[in-house]
Amino acid sequence: MDKTDERLVAALKRDARAALSDLAAELGLSRTTVRTRLDRLRQRGEILGFSVVLKQDLRADPVRGLMMIGIEGRGAERVIRALTGMPEVRGVHSTNGRWDVIAEIGAETLEALDAVLARIRLLDGVSTSETNLLLSTRKSAGG
């Protein structure tokens, strides 16, 4: 993928429904060039599909946070299994550095989020944690 393809993909991430003519104008390319590049990116499997992010998708979890979790001993798999079974946990990521796991959490209220955090802290193997609330989202994986 070259710089022009990267700019095209970035434009599509901002608006996956943008018209070819709008993309062409934004990128300073012809409509035919944009179509050819899009087709090539899809054929090579660089672009797997397009998605729509609804306002209600962002409102589903009015309170969101990232919980960084330190795990003692060899309990990582057990903790990860417990986390993936919790409906409020939207994502579980292994990581390097100070923390072993990062959990994305969503809840209706601060009180509900606090209850989830308390349940996680009580899991066997969790030794330490730190949580950051997500205050606003400028860019997400969905768009």
PDB file of C-alpha atoms in Angstrom:
ATOM      1  CA  MET A   1       0.000   0.000   0.000  1.00  0.00           C
ATOM      2  CA  ASP A   2       1.516   3.330  -1.027  1.00  0.00           C
ATOM      3  CA  LYS A   3       0.885   6.818   0.413  1.00  0.00           C
ATOM      4  CA  THR A   4      -2.023   7.473  -1.945  1.00  0.00           C
ATOM      5  CA  ASP A   5      -3.701   4.217  -0.898  1.00  0.00           C
ATOM      6  CA  GLU A   6      -3.155   5.170   2.746  1.00  0.00           C
ATOM      7  CA  ARG A   7      -4.788   8.568   2.142  1.00  0.00           C
ATOM      8  CA  LEU A   8      -7.700   6.834   0.393  1.00  0.00           C
ATOM      9  CA  VAL A   9      -8.181   4.410   3.272  1.00  0.00           C
ATOM     10  CA  ALA A  10      -8.012   7.289   5.782  1.00  0.00           C
ATOM     11  CA  ALA A  11     -10.717   9.140   3.831  1.00  0.00           C
ATOM     12  CA  LEU A  12     -12.884   6.007   3.805  1.00  0.00           C
ATOM     13  CA  LYS A  13     -12.411   5.586   7.559  1.00  0.00           C
ATOM     14  CA  ARG A  14     -13.830   9.077   8.007  1.00  0.00           C
ATOM     15  CA  ASP A  15     -16.758   8.347   5.686  1.00  0.00           C
ATOM     16  CA  ALA A  16     -17.132   4.848   4.232  1.00  0.00           C
ATOM     17  CA  ARG A  17     -20.085   6.043   2.123  1.00  0.00           C
ATOM     18  CA  ALA A  18     -18.237   8.889   0.411  1.00  0.00           C
ATOM     19  CA  ALA A  19     -18.931   9.144  -3.302  1.00  0.00           C
ATOM     20  CA  LEU A  20     -16.082   8.319  -5.673  1.00  0.00           C
ATOM     21  CA  SER A  21     -16.215  11.875  -7.011  1.00  0.00           C
ATOM     22  CA  ASP A  22     -15.883  13.308  -3.484  1.00  0.00           C
ATOM     23  CA  LEU A  23     -12.947  11.004  -2.728  1.00  0.00           C
ATOM     24  CA  ALA A  24     -11.314  11.961  -6.019  1.00  0.00           C
ATOM     25  CA  ALA A  25     -11.687  15.677  -5.278  1.00  0.00           C
ATOM     26  CA  GLU A  26     -10.332  15.268  -1.734  1.00  0.00           C
ATOM     27  CA  LEU A  27      -7.306  13.276  -2.916  1.00  0.00           C
ATOM     28  CA  GLY A  28      -6.653  15.238  -6.099  1.00  0.00           C
ATOM     29  CA  LEU A  29      -7.168  12.151  -8.277  1.00  0.00           C
ATOM     30  CA  SER A  30      -9.507  11.203 -11.084  1.00  0.00           C
ATOM     31  CA  ARG A  31     -12.677   9.279 -10.295  1.00  0.00           C
ATOM     32  CA  THR A  32     -11.358   6.379 -12.413  1.00  0.00           C
ATOM     33  CA  THR A  33      -8.090   6.273 -10.454  1.00  0.00           C
ATOM     34  CA  VAL A  34      -9.978   6.153  -7.147  1.00  0.00           C
ATOM     35  CA  ARG A  35     -12.207   3.321  -8.416  1.00  0.00           C
ATOM     36  CA  THR A  36      -9.185   1.362  -9.707  1.00  0.00           C
ATOM     37  CA  ARG A  37      -7.316   1.782  -6.425  1.00  0.00           C
ATOM     38  CA  LEU A  38     -10.388   0.771  -4.403  1.00  0.00           C
ATOM     39  CA  ASP A  39     -10.914  -2.321  -6.534  1.00  0.00           C
ATOM     40  CA  ARG A  40      -7.238  -3.273  -6.196  1.00  0.00           C
ATOM     41  CA  LEU A  41      -7.300  -2.803  -2.389  1.00  0.00           C
ATOM     42  CA  ARG A  42     -10.384  -5.025  -2.133  1.00  0.00           C
ATOM     43  CA  GLN A  43      -8.953  -7.710  -4.459  1.00  0.00           C
ATOM     44  CA  ARG A  44      -5.698  -7.842  -2.448  1.00  0.00           C
ATOM     45  CA  GLY A  45      -7.671  -8.156   0.771  1.00  0.00           C
ATOM     46  CA  GLU A  46      -6.439  -4.846   2.189  1.00  0.00           C
ATOM     47  CA  ILE A  47     -10.059  -3.651   2.458  1.00  0.00           C
ATOM     48  CA  LEU A  48     -12.295  -6.388   3.804  1.00  0.00           C
ATOM     49  CA  GLY A  49     -15.500  -4.391   3.959  1.00  0.00           C
ATOM     50  CA  PHE A  50     -17.200  -1.172   4.883  1.00  0.00           C
ATOM     51  CA  SER A  51     -19.177  -0.432   8.014  1.00  0.00           C
ATOM     52  CA  VAL A  52     -21.606   2.058   9.442  1.00  0.00           C
ATOM     53  CA  VAL A  53     -21.337   3.475  12.958  1.00  0.00           C
ATOM     54  CA  LEU A  54     -24.682   4.510  14.376  1.00  0.00           C
ATOM     55  CA  LYS A  55     -25.225   7.139  17.037  1.00  0.00           C
ATOM     56  CA  GLN A  56     -26.889   4.464  19.164  1.00  0.00           C
ATOM     57  CA  ASP A  57     -23.714   2.353  18.969  1.00  0.00           C
ATOM     58  CA  LEU A  58     -21.834   5.070  20.823  1.00  0.00           C
ATOM     59  CA  ARG A  59     -24.671   5.592  23.288  1.00  0.00           C
ATOM     60  CA  ALA A  60     -24.870   1.884  24.164  1.00  0.00           C
ATOM     61  CA  ASP A  61     -22.146   2.421  26.766  1.00  0.00           C
ATOM     62  CA  PRO A  62     -22.428   5.961  28.112  1.00  0.00           C
ATOM     63  CA  VAL A  63     -19.666   5.202  30.628  1.00  0.00           C
ATOM     64  CA  ARG A  64     -16.559   3.559  29.216  1.00  0.00           C
ATOM     65  CA  GLY A  65     -13.137   2.861  30.592  1.00  0.00           C
ATOM     66  CA  LEU A  66      -9.875   1.017  30.144  1.00  0.00           C
ATOM     67  CA  MET A  67      -8.718  -1.121  33.048  1.00  0.00           C
ATOM     68  CA  MET A  68      -5.054  -2.032  33.096  1.00  0.00           C
ATOM     69  CA  ILE A  69      -4.563  -5.239  35.067  1.00  0.00           C
ATOM     70  CA  GLY A  70      -1.501  -6.779  36.674  1.00  0.00           C
ATOM     71  CA  ILE A  71      -1.675 -10.542  37.165  1.00  0.00           C
ATOM     72  CA  GLU A  72       0.365 -12.504  39.672  1.00  0.00           C
ATOM     73  CA  GLY A  73       1.951 -15.835  38.870  1.00  0.00           C
ATOM     74  CA  ARG A  74       0.596 -17.912  36.037  1.00  0.00           C
ATOM     75  CA  GLY A  75      -3.042 -16.857  36.368  1.00  0.00           C
ATOM     76  CA  ALA A  76      -3.297 -14.900  33.116  1.00  0.00           C
ATOM     77  CA  GLU A  77      -5.411 -17.436  31.187  1.00  0.00           C
ATOM     78  CA  ARG A  78      -7.797 -17.861  34.126  1.00  0.00           C
ATOM     79  CA  VAL A  79      -8.227 -14.087  34.473  1.00  0.00           C
ATOM     80  CA  ILE A  80      -8.686 -13.632  30.722  1.00  0.00           C
ATOM     81  CA  ARG A  81     -11.357 -16.369  30.641  1.00  0.00           C
ATOM     82  CA  ALA A  82     -13.209 -14.669  33.504  1.00  0.00           C
ATOM     83  CA  LEU A  83     -12.984 -11.277  31.796  1.00  0.00           C
ATOM     84  CA  THR A  84     -14.278 -12.570  28.456  1.00  0.00           C
ATOM     85  CA  GLY A  85     -17.285 -14.017  30.264  1.00  0.00           C
ATOM     86  CA  MET A  86     -18.337 -10.659  31.720  1.00  0.00           C
ATOM     87  CA  PRO A  87     -20.951  -8.912  29.550  1.00  0.00           C
ATOM     88  CA  GLU A  88     -19.644  -5.435  30.430  1.00  0.00           C
ATOM     89  CA  VAL A  89     -16.158  -6.258  29.144  1.00  0.00           C
ATOM     90  CA  ARG A  90     -16.073  -5.207  25.485  1.00  0.00           C
ATOM     91  CA  GLY A  91     -12.496  -6.231  24.734  1.00  0.00           C
ATOM     92  CA  VAL A  92      -9.547  -7.960  26.377  1.00  0.00           C
ATOM     93  CA  HIS A  93      -6.006  -7.287  25.195  1.00  0.00           C
ATOM     94  CA  SER A  94      -2.705  -8.773  26.297  1.00  0.00           C
ATOM     95  CA  THR A  95       0.062  -6.219  26.351  1.00  0.00           C
ATOM     96  CA  ASN A  96       3.667  -5.632  27.313  1.00  0.00           C
ATOM     97  CA  GLY A  97       5.192  -3.311  29.859  1.00  0.00           C
ATOM     98  CA  ARG A  98       3.855  -2.714  33.338  1.00  0.00           C
ATOM     99  CA  TRP A  99       0.402  -4.241  32.732  1.00  0.00           C
ATOM    100  CA  ASP A 100      -0.406  -7.787  31.663  1.00  0.00           C
ATOM    101  CA  VAL A 101      -3.915  -7.210  30.329  1.00  0.00           C
ATOM    102  CA  ILE A 102      -6.060  -4.239  29.313  1.00  0.00           C
ATOM    103  CA  ALA A 103      -9.850  -4.615  29.503  1.00  0.00           C
ATOM    104  CA  GLU A 104     -12.252  -2.313  27.667  1.00  0.00           C
ATOM    105  CA  ILE A 105     -15.346  -1.886  29.823  1.00  0.00           C
ATOM    106  CA  GLY A 106     -18.728  -0.317  29.100  1.00  0.00           C
ATOM    107  CA  ALA A 107     -21.592   0.386  31.489  1.00  0.00           C
ATOM    108  CA  GLU A 108     -24.771   2.432  31.814  1.00  0.00           C
ATOM    109  CA  THR A 109     -23.658   4.419  34.877  1.00  0.00           C
ATOM    110  CA  LEU A 110     -20.582   5.180  36.937  1.00  0.00           C
ATOM    111  CA  GLU A 111     -22.020   3.025  39.703  1.00  0.00           C
ATOM    112  CA  ALA A 112     -22.382   0.071  37.321  1.00  0.00           C
ATOM    113  CA  LEU A 113     -18.818   0.574  36.090  1.00  0.00           C
ATOM    114  CA  ASP A 114     -17.590   0.691  39.685  1.00  0.00           C
ATOM    115  CA  ALA A 115     -19.338  -2.624  40.400  1.00  0.00           C
ATOM    116  CA  VAL A 116     -17.636  -4.266  37.402  1.00  0.00           C
ATOM    117  CA  LEU A 117     -14.242  -2.923  38.479  1.00  0.00           C
ATOM    118  CA  ALA A 118     -14.808  -4.329  41.975  1.00  0.00           C
ATOM    119  CA  ARG A 119     -15.698  -7.770  40.545  1.00  0.00           C
ATOM    120  CA  ILE A 120     -12.570  -7.761  38.413  1.00  0.00           C
ATOM    121  CA  ARG A 121     -10.330  -6.760  41.321  1.00  0.00           C
ATOM    122  CA  LEU A 122     -11.656  -9.764  43.265  1.00  0.00           C
ATOM    123  CA  LEU A 123     -10.680 -12.265  40.551  1.00  0.00           C
ATOM    124  CA  ASP A 124      -8.113 -14.790  41.705  1.00  0.00           C
ATOM    125  CA  GLY A 125      -4.779 -13.756  40.192  1.00  0.00           C
ATOM    126  CA  VAL A 126      -5.458 -10.031  39.836  1.00  0.00           C
ATOM    127  CA  SER A 127      -2.749  -8.309  41.873  1.00  0.00           C
ATOM    128  CA  THR A 128      -3.114  -4.674  40.855  1.00  0.00           C
ATOM    129  CA  SER A 129      -5.090  -2.476  38.492  1.00  0.00           C
ATOM    130  CA  GLU A 130      -5.511   1.050  37.223  1.00  0.00           C
ATOM    131  CA  THR A 131      -8.565   2.389  35.406  1.00  0.00           C
ATOM    132  CA  ASN A 132      -8.956   5.352  33.081  1.00  0.00           C
ATOM    133  CA  LEU A 133     -12.363   6.660  32.057  1.00  0.00           C
ATOM    134  CA  LEU A 134     -12.816   7.456  28.375  1.00  0.00           C
ATOM    135  CA  LEU A 135     -14.192  11.007  28.302  1.00  0.00           C
ATOM    136  CA  SER A 136     -14.637  11.511  24.557  1.00  0.00           C
ATOM    137  CA  THR A 137     -13.858   9.616  21.371  1.00  0.00           C
ATOM    138  CA  ARG A 138     -12.255  11.415  18.431  1.00  0.00           C
ATOM    139  CA  LYS A 139     -11.659   8.293  16.368  1.00  0.00           C
ATOM    140  CA  SER A 140     -12.701   4.697  16.880  1.00  0.00           C
ATOM    141  CA  ALA A 141     -12.036   1.417  15.123  1.00  0.00           C
ATOM    142  CA  GLY A 142     -15.551   1.559  13.696  1.00  0.00           C
ATOM    143  CA  GLY A 143     -15.045   4.912  12.050  1.00  0.00           C
TER     144      GLY A 143
END
